[in-house]
Protein backbone atom coordinates (compact mmCIF):
# COMPACT_ATOMS: atom_id res chain seq x y z
CA UNK A 1 0.00 0.00 0.00
CA UNK A 2 1.27 3.50 -0.84
CA UNK A 3 2.05 6.16 1.80
CA UNK A 4 0.71 9.62 1.02
CA UNK A 5 1.04 13.03 2.74
CA UNK A 6 -2.03 14.77 4.13
CA UNK A 7 -2.84 17.69 6.37
CA UNK A 8 -2.87 16.88 10.13
CA UNK A 9 -6.67 17.13 10.32
CA UNK A 10 -7.17 14.84 7.34
CA UNK A 11 -4.70 12.38 8.82
CA UNK A 12 -6.70 12.24 12.06
CA UNK A 13 -9.91 11.63 10.12
CA UNK A 14 -8.27 8.80 8.19
CA UNK A 15 -6.99 7.24 11.41
CA UNK A 16 -10.48 7.37 12.89
CA UNK A 17 -12.05 5.91 9.74
CA UNK A 18 -9.45 3.14 9.73
CA UNK A 19 -10.27 2.31 13.32
CA UNK A 20 -13.99 2.23 12.56
CA UNK A 21 -13.38 0.03 9.53
CA UNK A 22 -11.58 -2.44 11.74
CA UNK A 23 -14.50 -2.48 14.17
CA UNK A 24 -17.48 -2.55 11.85
CA UNK A 25 -18.45 -4.19 8.58
CA UNK A 26 -19.89 -2.63 5.46
CA UNK A 27 -23.48 -3.36 6.50
CA UNK A 28 -25.70 -4.80 9.22
CA UNK A 29 -24.68 -8.37 8.36
CA UNK A 30 -20.96 -7.77 9.03
CA UNK A 31 -19.90 -7.24 12.62
CA UNK A 32 -16.24 -6.66 11.72
CA UNK A 33 -14.14 -6.07 8.59
CA UNK A 34 -10.43 -5.33 8.20
CA UNK A 35 -8.13 -5.06 5.18
CA UNK A 36 -4.43 -5.84 5.41
CA UNK A 37 -1.35 -6.67 3.32
CA UNK A 38 0.61 -9.91 3.54
CA UNK A 39 4.41 -9.71 3.29
CA UNK A 40 6.19 -11.12 0.24
CA UNK A 41 7.51 -14.32 1.86
CA UNK A 42 4.15 -15.36 3.27
CA UNK A 43 2.43 -14.32 0.03
CA UNK A 44 4.61 -16.71 -1.93
CA UNK A 45 3.92 -19.54 0.54
CA UNK A 46 0.17 -18.86 0.47
CA UNK A 47 0.00 -18.86 -3.33
CA UNK A 48 1.86 -22.18 -3.41
CA UNK A 49 -0.57 -23.73 -0.90
CA UNK A 50 -3.63 -22.39 -2.79
CA UNK A 51 -2.40 -24.23 -5.87
CA UNK A 52 -1.78 -27.41 -3.89
CA UNK A 53 -4.98 -28.29 -2.00
CA UNK A 54 -7.71 -26.84 0.19
CA UNK A 55 -6.27 -28.53 3.27
CA UNK A 56 -2.79 -27.11 2.71
CA UNK A 57 -4.18 -23.61 2.05
CA UNK A 58 -6.35 -23.81 5.17
CA UNK A 59 -3.32 -24.90 7.25
CA UNK A 60 -1.14 -22.13 5.77
CA UNK A 61 -3.75 -19.46 6.56
CA UNK A 62 -4.01 -20.73 10.12
CA UNK A 63 -0.24 -20.44 10.39
CA UNK A 64 -0.32 -16.90 8.98
CA UNK A 65 -3.00 -15.78 11.43
CA UNK A 66 -1.01 -17.38 14.25
CA UNK A 67 2.00 -15.15 13.48
CA UNK A 68 0.07 -11.98 12.62
CA UNK A 69 3.27 -9.88 12.33
CA UNK A 70 3.31 -10.83 8.61
CA UNK A 71 0.10 -8.80 8.19
CA UNK A 72 0.03 -5.01 8.11
CA UNK A 73 -2.02 -1.92 7.31
CA UNK A 74 -0.71 1.59 6.58
CA UNK A 75 -3.31 3.04 8.94
CA UNK A 76 -1.86 3.06 12.46
CA UNK A 77 -5.09 2.40 14.35
CA UNK A 78 -6.29 -0.19 11.84
CA UNK A 79 -2.87 -1.85 12.00
CA UNK A 80 -3.27 -2.20 15.78
CA UNK A 81 -6.47 -4.18 15.18
CA UNK A 82 -4.88 -6.77 12.89
CA UNK A 83 -3.23 -8.93 15.53
CA UNK A 84 -6.30 -9.45 17.79
CA UNK A 85 -8.57 -10.07 14.80
CA UNK A 86 -6.09 -12.52 13.22
CA UNK A 87 -5.69 -14.33 16.55
CA UNK A 88 -9.49 -14.54 16.84
CA UNK A 89 -9.72 -16.23 13.43
CA UNK A 90 -6.73 -18.49 14.20
CA UNK A 91 -8.43 -19.61 17.42
CA UNK A 92 -11.64 -20.30 15.51
CA UNK A 93 -9.74 -22.39 12.95
CA UNK A 94 -8.25 -24.43 15.79
CA UNK A 95 -11.76 -24.95 17.20
CA UNK A 96 -12.92 -26.06 13.75
CA UNK A 97 -10.13 -28.65 13.70
CA UNK A 98 -11.52 -29.93 17.01
CA UNK A 99 -14.99 -30.32 15.49
CA UNK A 100 -16.63 -27.11 16.73
CA UNK A 101 -19.53 -25.83 14.62
CA UNK A 102 -17.90 -22.75 13.04
CA UNK A 103 -16.69 -21.83 9.56
CA UNK A 104 -13.91 -19.80 7.92
CA UNK A 105 -14.78 -19.36 4.24
CA UNK A 106 -11.77 -18.47 2.09
CA UNK A 107 -12.60 -16.81 -1.25
CA UNK A 108 -9.89 -16.22 -3.85
CA UNK A 109 -9.11 -15.99 -7.55
CA UNK A 110 -6.67 -18.33 -9.25
CA UNK A 111 -3.18 -16.86 -8.74
CA UNK A 112 0.01 -18.12 -10.38
CA UNK A 113 3.63 -16.99 -10.19
CA UNK A 114 5.52 -15.95 -13.33
CA UNK A 115 9.18 -16.77 -14.02
CA UNK A 116 10.14 -13.29 -12.79
CA UNK A 117 8.42 -13.95 -9.48
CA UNK A 118 5.45 -11.70 -10.21
CA UNK A 119 1.80 -12.71 -9.77
CA UNK A 120 -0.75 -13.42 -12.47
CA UNK A 121 -4.40 -13.43 -11.41
CA UNK A 122 -7.27 -14.84 -13.43
CA UNK A 123 -10.19 -12.46 -12.91
CA UNK A 124 -12.63 -14.88 -14.51
CA UNK A 125 -12.24 -17.43 -11.71
CA UNK A 126 -13.57 -17.49 -8.18
CA UNK A 127 -12.90 -20.27 -5.69
CA UNK A 128 -13.99 -21.04 -2.15
CA UNK A 129 -12.28 -23.12 0.53
CA UNK A 130 -14.82 -24.23 3.12
CA UNK A 131 -12.99 -24.09 6.45
CA UNK A 132 -15.53 -26.25 8.27
CA UNK A 133 -15.52 -29.79 9.65
CA UNK A 134 -18.52 -31.77 10.83
CA UNK A 135 -16.44 -33.66 13.35
CA UNK A 136 -12.93 -33.72 14.82
CA UNK A 137 -10.32 -34.64 12.19
CA UNK A 138 -13.05 -34.79 9.55
CA UNK A 139 -12.56 -33.56 6.00
CA UNK A 140 -13.33 -29.97 5.06
CA UNK A 141 -16.98 -29.76 4.01
CA UNK A 142 -19.33 -27.16 2.56
CA UNK A 143 -22.28 -28.46 4.61
CA UNK A 144 -23.03 -25.88 7.32
CA UNK A 145 -25.63 -27.05 9.84
CA UNK A 146 -27.01 -24.37 12.16
CA UNK A 147 -23.60 -22.65 12.04
CA UNK A 148 -23.64 -19.25 13.79
CA UNK A 149 -19.94 -18.39 13.80
CA UNK A 150 -18.80 -17.54 10.27
CA UNK A 151 -15.73 -15.64 9.02
CA UNK A 152 -14.94 -14.80 5.41
CA UNK A 153 -11.35 -14.26 4.21
CA UNK A 154 -10.90 -12.64 0.79
CA UNK A 155 -7.47 -13.21 -0.84
CA UNK A 156 -6.53 -10.86 -3.64
CA UNK A 157 -3.51 -9.23 -5.31
CA UNK A 158 -2.13 -6.11 -3.62
CA UNK A 159 -4.25 -2.94 -3.59
CA UNK A 160 -1.58 -1.12 -5.59
CA UNK A 161 -2.52 -3.20 -8.63
CA UNK A 162 -5.98 -1.62 -8.65
CA UNK A 163 -4.69 1.86 -7.88
CA UNK A 164 -2.48 1.70 -10.98
CA UNK A 165 -5.12 0.34 -13.35
CA UNK A 166 -8.51 2.05 -13.69
CA UNK A 167 -9.89 -0.85 -15.73
CA UNK A 168 -9.48 -3.23 -12.80
CA UNK A 169 -10.68 -1.07 -9.92
CA UNK A 170 -14.18 -2.52 -9.94
CA UNK A 171 -12.78 -6.08 -9.74
CA UNK A 172 -11.17 -5.60 -6.33
CA UNK A 173 -12.38 -8.42 -4.07
CA UNK A 174 -12.60 -6.21 -1.00
CA UNK A 175 -15.53 -4.41 -2.68
CA UNK A 176 -17.62 -7.52 -2.07
CA UNK A 177 -20.21 -7.30 0.69
CA UNK A 178 -22.04 -9.86 2.80
CA UNK A 179 -25.79 -10.18 2.97
CA UNK A 180 -28.12 -12.85 4.30
CA UNK A 181 -31.20 -14.28 2.65
CA UNK A 182 -33.54 -15.83 5.18
CA UNK A 183 -35.60 -18.90 4.47
CA UNK A 184 -38.74 -20.20 6.14
CA UNK A 185 -37.92 -22.73 8.85
CA UNK A 186 -39.70 -26.07 9.01
CA UNK A 187 -41.51 -25.14 12.24
CA UNK A 188 -42.74 -21.81 10.86
CA UNK A 189 -43.68 -23.36 7.51
CA UNK A 190 -45.64 -26.16 9.19
CA UNK A 191 -47.60 -23.53 11.17
CA UNK A 192 -48.38 -21.57 7.98
CA UNK A 193 -49.47 -24.78 6.25
CA UNK A 194 -51.61 -25.70 9.25
CA UNK A 195 -53.33 -22.33 9.00
CA UNK A 196 -53.88 -22.93 5.27
CA UNK A 197 -55.69 -26.19 6.05
CA UNK A 198 -57.64 -24.72 8.12
CA UNK A 199 -8.76 -13.94 -18.54
CA UNK A 200 -5.32 -14.07 -17.06
CA UNK A 201 -3.55 -10.72 -16.21
CA UNK A 202 0.11 -10.19 -15.26
CA UNK A 203 0.83 -8.06 -12.18
CA UNK A 204 3.99 -6.29 -11.08
CA UNK A 205 3.36 -6.68 -7.34
CA UNK A 206 4.51 -9.75 -5.41
CA UNK A 207 2.39 -9.34 -2.30
CA UNK A 208 -1.24 -10.19 -1.54
CA UNK A 209 -4.06 -8.35 0.19
CA UNK A 210 -6.42 -10.03 2.66
CA UNK A 211 -9.85 -8.82 3.68
CA UNK A 212 -11.03 -10.34 6.96
CA UNK A 213 -14.77 -10.32 7.63
CA UNK A 214 -16.74 -11.57 10.59
CA UNK A 215 -20.38 -12.21 9.76
CA UNK A 216 -22.66 -10.93 12.52
CA UNK A 217 -23.58 -14.10 14.47
CA UNK A 218 -26.89 -12.68 15.65
CA UNK A 219 -27.99 -12.23 12.02
CA UNK A 220 -27.38 -15.88 11.08
CA UNK A 221 -30.66 -17.71 11.67
CA UNK A 222 -30.96 -21.13 10.11
CA UNK A 223 -32.09 -21.89 7.54
CA UNK A 224 -30.52 -19.08 5.51
CA UNK A 225 -28.01 -18.27 2.77
CA UNK A 226 -24.91 -16.22 3.54
CA UNK A 227 -24.25 -14.38 0.28
CA UNK A 228 -21.03 -12.73 -0.88
CA UNK A 229 -22.04 -10.15 -3.47
CA UNK A 230 -19.83 -8.23 -5.90
CA UNK A 231 -20.64 -6.40 -9.14
CA UNK A 232 -17.72 -8.15 -10.85
CA UNK A 233 -18.95 -11.66 -9.99
CA UNK A 234 -20.83 -13.60 -12.65
CA UNK A 235 -23.14 -14.66 -9.84
CA UNK A 236 -23.31 -14.23 -6.08
CA UNK A 237 -21.38 -16.70 -3.95
CA UNK A 238 -23.97 -18.48 -1.82
CA UNK A 239 -23.15 -20.38 1.37
CA UNK A 240 -26.16 -22.22 2.78
CA UNK A 241 -26.65 -22.65 6.52
CA UNK A 242 -28.92 -25.67 6.89
CA UNK A 243 -31.59 -26.01 9.55
CA UNK A 244 -31.44 -28.03 12.74
CA UNK A 245 -35.11 -28.49 13.59
CA UNK A 246 -36.64 -29.24 17.01
CA UNK A 247 -40.41 -29.13 16.45
CA UNK A 248 -43.13 -29.07 13.80
CA UNK A 249 -46.89 -28.81 13.52
CA UNK A 250 -48.61 -31.83 12.00
CA UNK A 251 -52.08 -33.12 11.27
CA UNK A 252 -53.06 -36.54 12.59
CA UNK A 253 -55.66 -39.13 11.65
CA UNK A 254 -56.56 -42.17 13.80
CA UNK A 255 -56.13 -45.70 12.48
CA UNK A 256 -59.88 -46.35 12.23
CA UNK A 257 -60.00 -43.93 9.32
CA UNK A 258 -57.04 -45.40 7.43
CA UNK A 259 -56.81 -48.30 4.98
CA UNK A 260 -53.58 -49.96 3.87
CA UNK A 261 -54.44 -49.03 0.30
CA UNK A 262 -54.20 -45.33 1.22
CA UNK A 263 -50.42 -45.49 1.58
CA UNK A 264 -47.87 -46.55 -1.03
CA UNK A 265 -44.21 -46.12 -1.93
CA UNK A 266 -43.28 -45.68 -5.59
CA UNK A 267 -40.02 -44.51 -7.19
CA UNK A 268 -38.64 -43.48 -3.82
CA UNK A 269 -41.68 -41.34 -2.98
CA UNK A 270 -44.33 -41.85 -0.31
CA UNK A 271 -47.90 -41.33 -1.53
CA UNK A 272 -50.85 -40.97 0.84
CA UNK A 273 -54.26 -40.73 -0.80
CA UNK A 274 -57.66 -41.43 0.80
CA UNK A 275 -60.50 -42.55 -1.43
CA UNK A 276 -63.52 -40.35 -2.04
CA UNK A 277 -65.50 -41.86 0.85
CA UNK A 278 -62.65 -41.44 3.33
CA UNK A 279 -61.83 -37.83 2.46
CA UNK A 280 -64.82 -36.47 4.40
CA UNK A 281 -63.97 -38.65 7.43
CA UNK A 282 -60.36 -37.47 7.39
CA UNK A 283 -61.43 -33.84 7.36
CA UNK A 284 -63.92 -34.22 10.21
CA UNK A 285 -61.73 -36.42 12.41
CA UNK A 286 -58.33 -34.84 11.91
CA UNK A 287 -56.44 -33.29 14.82
CA UNK A 288 -53.68 -30.71 14.90
CA UNK A 289 -50.60 -31.58 16.93
CA UNK A 290 -47.32 -30.02 17.98
CA UNK A 291 -44.48 -32.56 17.80
CA UNK A 292 -41.08 -32.13 19.49
CA UNK A 293 -37.96 -34.23 18.84
CA UNK A 294 -34.18 -34.19 19.26
CA UNK A 295 -32.37 -31.72 16.93
CA UNK A 296 -32.89 -32.99 13.41
CA UNK A 297 -30.93 -32.07 10.27
CA UNK A 298 -33.88 -31.39 7.96
CA UNK A 299 -31.98 -31.64 4.68
CA UNK A 300 -30.27 -34.92 5.63
CA UNK A 301 -33.24 -36.61 7.28
CA UNK A 302 -33.68 -39.43 4.79
CA UNK A 303 -36.81 -41.61 4.40
CA UNK A 304 -36.70 -44.70 6.61
CA UNK A 305 -36.27 -47.13 3.70
CA UNK A 306 -33.20 -45.21 2.50
CA UNK A 307 -31.77 -44.84 6.01
CA UNK A 308 -32.15 -48.58 6.66
CA UNK A 309 -30.77 -49.94 3.43
CA UNK A 310 -28.85 -47.26 1.49
CA UNK A 311 -25.64 -46.29 3.26
CA UNK A 312 -24.51 -44.46 0.10
CA UNK A 313 -26.93 -41.67 0.98
CA UNK A 314 -24.49 -40.61 3.70
CA UNK A 315 -21.18 -38.86 3.03
CA UNK A 316 -19.16 -41.41 4.96
CA UNK A 317 -19.78 -44.97 6.23
CA UNK A 318 -21.84 -44.96 9.43
CA UNK A 319 -20.81 -46.69 12.60
CA UNK A 320 -23.29 -49.16 14.09
CA UNK A 321 -24.10 -46.67 16.86
CA UNK A 322 -24.84 -43.98 14.27
CA UNK A 323 -26.95 -46.43 12.28
CA UNK A 324 -29.07 -47.14 15.37
CA UNK A 325 -29.39 -43.43 16.16
CA UNK A 326 -30.47 -42.57 12.60
CA UNK A 327 -33.21 -45.20 12.69
CA UNK A 328 -34.42 -44.93 16.28
CA UNK A 329 -33.78 -41.95 18.56
CA UNK A 330 -33.58 -39.35 15.79
CA UNK A 331 -37.03 -40.43 14.55
CA UNK A 332 -38.90 -40.49 17.87
CA UNK A 333 -40.89 -37.47 19.02
CA UNK A 334 -43.54 -36.58 21.57
CA UNK A 335 -46.71 -34.75 20.66
CA UNK A 336 -49.78 -33.05 22.04
CA UNK A 337 -52.78 -31.89 20.06
CA UNK A 338 -56.36 -30.68 19.73
CA UNK A 339 -59.27 -31.63 17.51
CA UNK A 340 -59.09 -29.77 14.20
CA UNK A 341 -62.63 -28.36 14.30
CA UNK A 342 -64.71 -25.41 15.49
CA UNK A 343 -64.64 -27.06 18.92
CA UNK A 344 -60.93 -27.90 19.33
CA UNK A 345 -61.26 -28.89 23.01
CA UNK A 346 -63.69 -31.68 22.15
CA UNK A 347 -60.66 -33.97 21.83
CA UNK A 348 -57.22 -33.89 23.42
CA UNK A 349 -54.33 -35.97 22.06
CA UNK A 350 -50.88 -36.89 23.39
CA UNK A 351 -48.31 -39.57 22.79
CA UNK A 352 -45.24 -40.54 20.79
CA UNK A 353 -44.59 -40.70 17.09
CA UNK A 354 -42.02 -42.25 14.82
CA UNK A 355 -41.03 -40.33 11.69
CA UNK A 356 -40.94 -42.36 8.48
CA UNK A 357 -40.00 -39.29 6.43
CA UNK A 358 -39.76 -35.57 7.10
CA UNK A 359 -43.49 -35.28 6.33
CA UNK A 360 -45.01 -38.54 7.55
CA UNK A 361 -45.06 -40.31 10.94
CA UNK A 362 -46.78 -43.14 12.81
CA UNK A 363 -48.45 -42.10 16.10
CA UNK A 364 -48.95 -44.10 19.30
CA UNK A 365 -50.75 -42.27 22.07
CA UNK A 366 -53.95 -41.49 23.92
CA UNK A 367 -57.07 -39.47 23.23
CA UNK A 368 -59.40 -37.84 25.74
CA UNK A 369 -62.90 -37.09 24.43
CA UNK A 370 -64.88 -34.24 25.97
CA UNK A 371 -68.20 -36.02 26.52
CA UNK A 372 -71.59 -34.70 27.58
CA UNK A 373 -72.61 -35.67 31.10
CA UNK A 374 -76.03 -37.12 31.94
CA UNK A 375 -77.92 -33.99 32.99
CA UNK A 376 -81.01 -31.85 32.94
CA UNK A 377 -80.17 -28.21 32.26
CA UNK A 378 -82.53 -25.24 32.07
CA UNK A 379 -82.07 -23.59 28.64
CA UNK A 380 -84.95 -21.07 28.81
CA UNK A 381 -86.57 -20.30 25.45
CA UNK A 382 -83.81 -21.82 23.28
CA UNK A 383 -85.25 -24.22 20.70
CA UNK A 384 -82.17 -25.05 18.63
CA UNK A 385 -80.32 -28.20 19.72
CA UNK A 386 -76.98 -26.81 18.58
CA UNK A 387 -77.50 -23.66 20.61
CA UNK A 388 -78.76 -25.61 23.61
CA UNK A 389 -75.70 -27.88 23.65
CA UNK A 390 -73.55 -24.83 24.35
CA UNK A 391 -75.00 -24.81 27.87
CA UNK A 392 -74.59 -28.53 28.47
CA UNK A 393 -71.95 -29.72 30.94
CA UNK A 394 -69.16 -31.85 29.58
CA UNK A 395 -66.23 -33.75 31.00
CA UNK A 396 -63.25 -35.61 29.61
CA UNK A 397 -63.61 -39.35 29.64
CA UNK A 398 -60.91 -41.90 30.38
CA UNK A 399 -57.94 -41.94 28.04
CA UNK A 400 -58.30 -44.32 25.13
CA UNK A 401 -55.23 -45.77 23.43
CA UNK A 402 -54.89 -44.50 19.88
CA UNK A 403 -52.85 -45.54 16.86
CA UNK A 404 -52.69 -43.39 13.77
CA UNK A 405 -50.58 -41.43 11.34
CA UNK A 406 -49.68 -37.77 10.99
CA UNK A 407 -48.58 -35.57 8.11
CA UNK A 408 -46.97 -32.23 7.47
CA UNK A 409 -49.96 -29.90 6.94
CA UNK A 410 -49.00 -29.25 3.31
CA UNK A 411 -48.96 -33.00 2.56
CA UNK A 412 -52.32 -33.47 4.29
CA UNK A 413 -53.80 -30.67 2.19
CA UNK A 414 -52.46 -32.23 -1.04
CA UNK A 415 -53.75 -35.68 -0.10
CA UNK A 416 -57.25 -34.28 0.33
CA UNK A 417 -57.00 -32.12 -2.77
CA UNK A 418 -57.11 -28.90 -0.76
CA UNK A 419 -53.81 -27.64 -2.16
CA UNK A 420 -52.15 -28.29 -5.51
CA UNK A 421 -48.45 -28.99 -6.02
CA UNK A 422 -48.08 -25.81 -8.05
CA UNK A 423 -49.58 -23.76 -5.22
CA UNK A 424 -47.17 -25.33 -2.78
CA UNK A 425 -44.13 -24.67 -4.94
CA UNK A 426 -45.11 -21.15 -5.82
CA UNK A 427 -45.37 -21.96 -9.53
């Protein structure tokens, strides 16, 4: 970076702005952002590791952040912030190696070294190293599950390259900004559905620039996409944070209303379809329930038949303990519910269910029916039976054991023809 001469007042303002830049990001989704230069020796080592493998580049960056003296910034106050920020990222990378749920995403263009020792950067390329492991000593993976701690490191050629070439100024990686696109969680979506039922370029600089960004943890709410946006990118870089779900709303039907012919599996899909006579019974006897289970990875919760027999669905071979967990504990939930009618308290439901898929489960539990007591009640001049029953005394009878099935509300609506596939998909 070049050193320039300014008036004392302007110098103070620049120092203050540099300090603020080190403390805050470019927008509400960045809690911290800092730009710095990497010395020539470490730059050469980093370029070599980037061209070797993701693991070697990740290890080299961790080493660089561990000895932060190789990083610098011309701004005095910003320079003072480099070491603590670098140490913070280095510590996070160590935690990632131990299996902690955090991520350091490294974004860079392809960089090569010419015979004269200068750098050549290909501005048409964009690569990402996913500094994230699902378990201790596991391989680097792009699958982020409910990850709240995310850093982004942008590796680029030195700032002087852009200062000397007006045609490249808009390609500078540090111009990229972070934003977050929120998605609808499974719990929220199930509630909504329930309501519905009812060119290579040679450079002359042999150092690199790094931009260190900490994504605001409080803004990461799974499921969501962390997006790195830049006008020079062909498309935004999207990093998905998958959802770890604890509860959903479902709609249940007791076994007396179900026939074996209503349920079938074809081409890897589960189809539930009542016949014309049963549709009315399903509507009038359905109950809404809230189901709670252990944290469940929604996007990797495979149908039971795949989980039992297709180990290829998983990224790595499962241990026997993991196999048992995937097919037992992870599928068991507890539920409580009310009759899905104008008189919801006419039936209370509670029990356990076993998830066959994300959208379909078998229920074992109890039902308490709010029954009318034997009585004689003065109703005055009321002549309508329906109106008179509002004054009748009722009580809950003894619990009756109940077996049945339950669906995600959207699936229940489709099965009864209340909602089309196109309406569900937004098409």
